[in-house]
Every structure is written in structure tokens, then in C-alpha cells.
XYZ file of C-alpha atoms in Angstrom:
379
model
C -3.289 21.524 -32.869
C -3.599 20.081 -36.345
C -1.540 21.428 -39.207
C -3.339 22.060 -42.470
C -2.006 22.596 -45.974
C -3.480 23.056 -49.430
C -2.360 21.179 -52.531
C -3.700 20.945 -56.068
C -4.791 17.535 -57.352
C -6.275 17.289 -60.894
C -6.900 21.031 -60.908
C -8.735 21.081 -57.573
C -7.664 22.393 -54.182
C -7.510 19.568 -51.599
C -7.049 20.276 -47.891
C -4.547 17.939 -46.202
C -4.599 18.004 -42.423
C -2.260 16.168 -40.093
C -3.744 14.156 -37.262
C -3.801 15.738 -33.848
C -2.436 13.825 -30.873
C -5.973 12.954 -29.811
C -6.803 11.586 -33.259
C -3.593 9.566 -33.327
C -4.627 8.032 -30.017
C -8.016 6.899 -31.344
C -6.553 5.553 -34.598
C -3.579 3.739 -33.008
C -3.417 -0.042 -32.964
C -3.584 -2.267 -29.907
C 0.170 -2.783 -29.610
C 0.862 0.936 -29.982
C -1.581 1.751 -27.195
C -0.039 -0.946 -24.961
C 3.454 0.431 -25.494
C 2.340 3.987 -24.713
C 0.766 2.849 -21.447
C 3.787 0.698 -20.613
C 6.134 3.658 -21.029
C 4.136 5.594 -18.441
C 4.511 2.733 -15.925
C 7.838 3.736 -14.376
C 8.345 0.662 -12.208
C 7.492 -1.649 -15.100
C 9.913 0.111 -17.474
C 12.619 0.181 -14.822
C 12.195 -3.572 -14.306
C 12.212 -4.178 -18.057
C 15.511 -2.298 -18.424
C 17.129 -4.169 -15.520
C 16.001 -7.524 -16.904
C 17.461 -6.576 -20.272
C 20.777 -5.799 -18.562
C 20.634 -9.110 -16.651
C 20.126 -11.119 -19.847
C 22.887 -9.151 -21.555
C 25.318 -10.059 -18.767
C 24.177 -13.696 -18.905
C 24.763 -13.888 -22.672
C 28.214 -12.276 -22.477
C 29.306 -13.534 -19.064
C 32.707 -14.833 -20.300
C 33.887 -11.271 -20.856
C 32.806 -9.976 -17.427
C 34.289 -12.658 -15.168
C 37.944 -12.417 -14.099
C 38.561 -16.162 -13.709
C 37.353 -19.478 -14.969
C 35.475 -21.781 -12.623
C 38.649 -23.570 -11.525
C 39.489 -24.331 -7.915
C 42.140 -22.420 -5.981
C 42.923 -24.382 -2.846
C 44.808 -21.446 -1.366
C 41.591 -19.450 -0.962
C 38.934 -21.819 0.398
C 35.847 -19.942 1.644
C 37.583 -16.600 1.254
C 35.344 -13.581 2.060
C 34.543 -10.931 -0.571
C 37.412 -8.605 -1.370
C 37.070 -5.016 -0.226
C 37.863 -2.482 -2.938
C 39.907 0.519 -1.798
C 40.889 3.811 -3.406
C 43.244 5.205 -0.723
C 45.966 3.157 0.913
C 46.656 2.925 4.642
C 48.776 6.105 4.476
C 46.001 8.153 2.835
C 47.501 8.200 -0.665
C 45.125 7.839 -3.607
C 45.908 4.674 -5.542
C 42.801 4.189 -7.668
C 40.725 1.008 -7.326
C 42.777 -1.750 -5.731
C 42.604 -4.633 -3.293
C 45.111 -5.598 -0.684
C 46.871 -8.906 -0.777
C 45.301 -11.785 1.141
C 47.024 -13.632 3.944
C 45.460 -16.487 5.838
C 46.034 -18.436 9.018
C 44.281 -21.249 10.831
C 42.241 -20.275 13.895
C 43.279 -22.770 16.627
C 40.052 -22.198 18.571
C 37.378 -22.577 15.878
C 39.577 -24.581 13.487
C 38.711 -22.449 10.502
C 40.836 -20.469 8.102
C 40.866 -16.714 8.779
C 41.713 -14.252 6.015
C 43.143 -10.775 6.580
C 44.322 -7.947 4.344
C 48.052 -7.744 3.743
C 48.571 -3.973 3.892
C 52.060 -4.292 2.456
C 50.748 -5.595 -0.874
C 48.595 -3.492 -3.198
C 47.000 -5.175 -6.216
C 45.591 -2.599 -8.592
C 42.393 -3.420 -10.466
C 42.929 -3.191 -14.223
C 40.082 -2.903 -16.714
C 40.069 -4.659 -20.097
C 42.868 -6.936 -19.016
C 44.281 -9.856 -20.922
C 43.846 -13.022 -18.917
C 42.760 -16.633 -19.162
C 41.623 -17.598 -22.684
C 38.024 -18.608 -23.297
C 35.654 -19.284 -26.168
C 33.094 -16.500 -26.490
C 29.732 -18.193 -27.144
C 31.799 -21.305 -27.818
C 32.885 -19.884 -31.185
C 35.658 -17.295 -30.899
C 38.903 -17.613 -28.978
C 39.353 -14.569 -26.715
C 41.395 -13.639 -23.666
C 40.041 -10.138 -22.920
C 38.312 -9.715 -19.539
C 36.468 -6.662 -18.236
C 38.585 -6.432 -15.101
C 41.265 -8.185 -13.136
C 44.328 -7.492 -11.024
C 47.942 -7.264 -12.075
C 49.019 -9.629 -9.303
C 47.194 -11.568 -6.628
C 43.457 -12.251 -6.579
C 40.213 -10.304 -6.393
C 36.993 -12.001 -5.250
C 34.021 -9.643 -5.448
C 31.621 -12.239 -3.978
C 34.186 -14.359 -2.139
C 34.924 -18.007 -2.874
C 33.187 -21.303 -2.168
C 34.417 -24.357 -0.254
C 36.604 -25.393 -3.216
C 38.143 -21.963 -3.708
C 36.126 -21.056 -6.811
C 35.296 -17.397 -7.440
C 31.617 -16.871 -6.572
C 31.257 -13.813 -8.814
C 32.291 -15.839 -11.849
C 30.018 -18.725 -10.857
C 26.993 -16.469 -10.245
C 27.297 -14.957 -13.724
C 27.805 -18.434 -15.198
C 24.720 -19.681 -13.341
C 22.658 -16.831 -14.773
C 22.868 -18.480 -18.197
C 20.854 -21.499 -17.086
C 18.629 -19.914 -14.451
C 17.468 -17.120 -16.759
C 17.252 -19.098 -20.005
C 15.534 -22.160 -18.573
C 12.597 -19.989 -17.523
C 12.132 -18.613 -21.041
C 12.445 -21.995 -22.769
C 10.173 -23.716 -20.258
C 7.539 -21.000 -20.627
C 7.768 -21.214 -24.425
C 6.994 -24.955 -24.324
C 4.150 -24.400 -21.864
C 2.813 -21.586 -24.040
C 2.713 -23.729 -27.177
C 1.049 -26.668 -25.382
C -1.443 -24.461 -23.543
C -2.507 -22.471 -26.603
C -2.815 -25.466 -28.929
C -4.627 -27.781 -26.508
C -6.851 -25.016 -25.130
C -7.782 -23.823 -28.622
C -8.676 -27.315 -29.775
C -10.751 -27.915 -26.648
C -12.690 -24.673 -26.918
C -13.183 -24.627 -30.686
C -14.159 -28.259 -31.306
C -16.117 -28.790 -28.086
C -18.223 -31.894 -27.532
C -16.556 -35.133 -26.436
C -13.075 -33.842 -27.240
C -13.611 -30.880 -24.917
C -14.826 -33.118 -22.094
C -11.880 -35.536 -22.394
C -9.312 -32.725 -22.588
C -10.768 -30.917 -19.577
C -10.816 -34.078 -17.478
C -7.178 -34.708 -18.408
C -6.271 -31.131 -17.466
C -7.961 -31.572 -14.088
C -5.870 -34.682 -13.468
C -2.675 -32.821 -14.374
C -3.525 -29.853 -12.154
C -4.344 -32.134 -9.200
C -0.801 -33.590 -9.174
C 1.451 -31.799 -6.632
C 4.074 -29.857 -8.552
C 7.197 -30.267 -6.432
C 6.861 -34.064 -5.802
C 6.237 -34.581 -9.535
C 9.276 -32.507 -10.510
C 11.385 -34.318 -7.929
C 10.275 -37.721 -9.204
C 10.959 -36.907 -12.850
C 14.207 -35.106 -11.972
C 15.416 -38.147 -10.021
C 14.559 -40.373 -12.995
C 16.985 -38.505 -15.275
C 20.033 -40.762 -15.828
C 23.087 -39.417 -13.985
C 25.385 -40.169 -16.933
C 23.630 -37.670 -19.224
C 25.674 -34.744 -20.497
C 24.995 -31.259 -19.070
C 23.203 -30.242 -22.280
C 20.939 -33.309 -22.163
C 20.187 -32.696 -18.521
C 19.458 -29.030 -19.188
C 16.828 -29.810 -21.812
C 15.404 -32.621 -19.675
C 14.893 -30.241 -16.752
C 13.274 -27.753 -19.145
C 10.786 -30.399 -20.273
C 10.152 -31.401 -16.652
C 9.268 -27.817 -15.741
C 6.869 -27.634 -18.688
C 5.015 -30.868 -17.897
C 2.191 -29.274 -15.912
C 2.821 -25.593 -16.574
C 0.553 -25.595 -19.614
C -2.615 -26.813 -17.884
C -3.738 -23.526 -16.341
C -3.076 -21.595 -19.551
C -5.012 -24.179 -21.591
C -8.133 -23.659 -19.473
C -7.946 -19.885 -19.879
C -7.425 -20.172 -23.650
C -10.419 -22.528 -23.861
C -12.633 -19.985 -22.099
C -11.478 -17.180 -24.402
C -12.084 -19.306 -27.499
C -15.587 -20.199 -26.303
C -16.278 -16.489 -25.876
C -14.848 -15.329 -29.201
C -16.075 -18.047 -31.529
C -19.602 -16.559 -31.487
C -18.499 -13.000 -32.261
C -19.629 -11.398 -35.492
C -16.175 -10.984 -37.025
C -15.387 -14.661 -36.441
C -18.701 -15.714 -37.988
C -18.007 -13.408 -40.937
C -14.565 -14.983 -41.468
C -16.150 -18.438 -41.321
C -18.774 -17.464 -43.910
C -15.986 -16.034 -46.099
C -14.420 -19.501 -46.214
C -11.669 -19.262 -43.581
C -10.425 -22.656 -42.380
C -10.404 -23.811 -38.783
C -6.690 -23.128 -38.235
C -7.000 -19.648 -39.723
C -10.013 -18.863 -37.583
C -8.159 -19.865 -34.435
C -4.707 -18.423 -35.034
C -5.501 -15.418 -37.268
C -8.798 -14.199 -35.814
C -9.428 -15.502 -32.280
C -6.043 -15.775 -30.562
C -4.946 -12.215 -31.554
C -8.082 -11.024 -29.756
C -6.552 -11.901 -26.374
C -2.835 -11.915 -27.221
C -2.215 -9.123 -24.693
C -3.452 -11.416 -21.920
C -1.193 -14.221 -23.141
C 1.848 -11.946 -23.037
C 1.093 -10.891 -19.472
C 0.534 -14.529 -18.491
C 3.884 -15.507 -19.993
C 5.672 -12.712 -18.155
C 4.246 -13.775 -14.796
C 4.985 -17.474 -15.456
C 8.719 -17.031 -16.111
C 9.594 -16.380 -12.414
C 7.688 -19.527 -11.426
C 9.874 -21.521 -13.801
C 13.018 -19.928 -12.385
C 11.931 -20.747 -8.835
C 11.107 -24.322 -9.847
C 14.549 -24.845 -11.399
C 16.185 -23.267 -8.351
C 14.274 -25.612 -6.048
C 15.209 -28.722 -8.031
C 18.877 -27.756 -8.272
C 18.946 -26.807 -4.576
C 17.672 -30.297 -3.716
C 20.297 -31.893 -5.968
C 17.762 -33.090 -8.559
C 18.276 -30.396 -11.170
C 21.419 -28.981 -12.728
C 24.559 -30.720 -11.492
C 28.291 -30.229 -11.809
C 30.080 -29.291 -13.999
C 27.091 -27.149 -15.044
C 26.050 -24.436 -12.631
C 22.838 -22.567 -11.859
C 21.729 -20.301 -9.034
C 19.962 -23.220 -7.391
C 23.014 -25.480 -7.449
C 25.152 -22.636 -6.060
C 22.886 -22.452 -3.018
C 23.564 -26.077 -2.062
C 26.501 -24.869 0.047
C 24.040 -22.808 2.144
C 21.867 -25.717 3.286
C 22.824 -25.557 6.947
C 22.970 -22.841 9.593
C 26.702 -23.258 10.170
C 27.547 -22.431 6.550
C 25.298 -19.369 6.598
C 26.740 -18.152 9.902
C 30.371 -18.601 8.847
C 30.093 -17.830 5.137
C 27.078 -15.548 4.570
C 28.216 -14.713 1.028
C 26.976 -18.188 0.014
C 23.472 -16.643 0.012
C 24.341 -14.188 -2.775
C 22.856 -16.447 -5.530
C 19.586 -16.464 -3.571
C 19.539 -12.659 -3.610
C 19.828 -12.716 -7.397
C 16.869 -15.121 -7.587
C 14.770 -12.833 -5.384
C 15.645 -9.708 -7.378
C 14.962 -11.325 -10.774
C 11.618 -12.762 -9.626
C 10.561 -9.355 -8.289
C 11.594 -7.648 -11.540
C 9.516 -10.088 -13.583
C 6.521 -9.498 -11.335
C 6.876 -5.709 -11.538
C 7.189 -5.886 -15.315
C 4.164 -8.183 -15.448
C 2.155 -5.670 -13.428
C 3.104 -2.966 -15.899
C 2.114 -5.119 -18.885
C -1.150 -6.050 -17.203
C -2.040 -2.393 -16.675
C -0.986 -1.574 -20.239
C -3.116 -4.379 -21.684
C -6.203 -3.392 -19.683
C -8.405 -1.221 -21.958
C -10.152 0.331 -18.947
C -7.013 1.846 -17.375
């Protein structure tokens, strides 16, 4: 129900009435309506929240990991530590892990790890430990958790004795950020080239479309492999990171450019665009201030659904040894140790980075579905 009130302006009674909820709905802007629909999409909002948490952990990973990515040759291929609360005698001890003892199996010639029930290593939160540079700027030594003595490996260790939990969080920096940066480059190329093609038309449109068809016809994975193999091996990790980002953006813009061209062809004949042109608006203003905002909701949904493709592409390149290499780490490079059946059978925790890739890709797709429904005016 609306709320009305009377006030006196210049000696006259003026009725002021607040908008009802229905009136607010019809007077709301496009972004407000999208957000209201998105909030009603439970799976989309749940995915959005989880992705926000994932990026938060990736940005602040130094604080959450108990160890640096250094090797510990005493714990090669150690299984994940089991967290206990009661000891073997039934006494409550709080969160702790038993000590680790190992011996060589004379039959299978592999190292076998067992819990040492005589040693209890309590898990301590906000513990002072190995120093690190937070974001490469501030010297810190505070870690979210650790143990007073001994070791704790939540995800086990790899063949060099490095803590997999620490390496998975470290790999999230590259695997999650490279998708956003690659999509940003593809977005800029696709929007600019598609807008020029659709707005100018004529010979320029024909040449651009033929070039796009050539780009789309090139197989993605062989092209990425060829360009990835051409990157000099002596490049620094930062140089290689940005090179892989550019590689992933080489052909990612083509599909978006064709869609933008079609939208521009549709909108350039609309009345409001013609009115802006008659009013003296320049070409750049017509494109970026009048036409592109008309289908910005579609572009946002397209970006959201393209990010997981970029993540999968980087994972594939790094898995094949053509992407991120040591000392840098990504989820794809972490899965190189799981390339054969023997490794998977003996050390199944090597597949944990792959589970993170699957979960993140699904979350992006669920969030994209929610944005698509929110952007659809007929839902």
C-alpha cells in the first residue's frame, strides 16, 4: 500500500505519495531488475558466493597455507593426514594429528606411512610459522593453522614431499586469475572489432567477417599447443603467465565479435540511435554510449560462461607441459603427476586439483545460468 502525506508548498496543499512496490518495479532500471531476479535464483547466488570465497582464498593464500612450497624428502607421497579429536584411549584432545612413521614395503617397493599413536601433534590456529611476503609487500609470519610439532598434510604430499594443500591454494592464483584476464582481453577485442564491423559495414565488414571465419576454423587446442611451445623456456614466470594469457585470448574473441556485429546491425536502425545521430552524436558515442548498453546484459552473461573455458584451456596446456611451469604452479601443472594409472592407483590424492577445476567450472556455469535468467526480460 502507498503512503500519502500532505504538505504546503507556496500556500497550496500538495499530496506526496510514496511509490508502491509494484510502481517501484515498473520504474526500476535494467540493472536493478537483473539484481532482483538474480537474488531469487538460489543456485546462482550460492555459486556466486562460493566463487567469491574461492577468489578471496586465492588472493590471501599465503595466510591460509601452513608451509611454503619447499620439498620435505622425509614425506614423499605421504597420504592426507587424518584429523582426530579423541585419542586412542578415548580422551578428548581437540583437533590433532598423530605423528607419521614410514617404512619401505619390501613387496611393492613403496614407502608406507602409518600413524604413530604415541605422538600427538595438536593443531594450533593463528600460529607463527615460516615468514612470507603478503602480496609481495608486507613481511608476515602468521598462518591460519599449523601444528606445534611434526607435520600436517590436509591433501597429502607430492613425489617431492611438497604439501599439496599449500600448492593447490597457490595454484588457485593463476588458474582463477588467468581466466578473468584472458576473458577481459577477448571481451575488448570482440566488442571493438564486432562494433566496427557492424557499424561501418561494406567492404570493412566483409573483410573482418572473412578473417573471423578463418580464426574460428583453426582448431583451438593444436593452436594453443603450437603457440605455447613457441614460448621461450628461459622466460620468467611472470612473462610466461602473461604469454599464456595472450595465447588463450587469440581466438576467444571471434565468436563474441560475430554476436556483437549482429546486435549492432539490429540496433543501429532503432529510433533512439537515429535521434542521437541527428542530435550530433559521434560514431564512438553512438556505439559505446547508445548501442552497446542496449545488450550489455548479454555481454555479461557471455563473459561469465567464457571464464570456465579459459580455465579449462589453461589447465589443458599446463597438464601437457606447455603452459605454466615450475617454479610457478597452477591446477593444470599440479595434475601432471596424475598422468598415468599407476600414480592414480597408488596416490589418488594427486587428483584433488582436478576436483577443484571441476567444482569451479560448475560454479561459473551455474552462476551464468542465473545471470542469463536474470537478464531475460521474458522470465
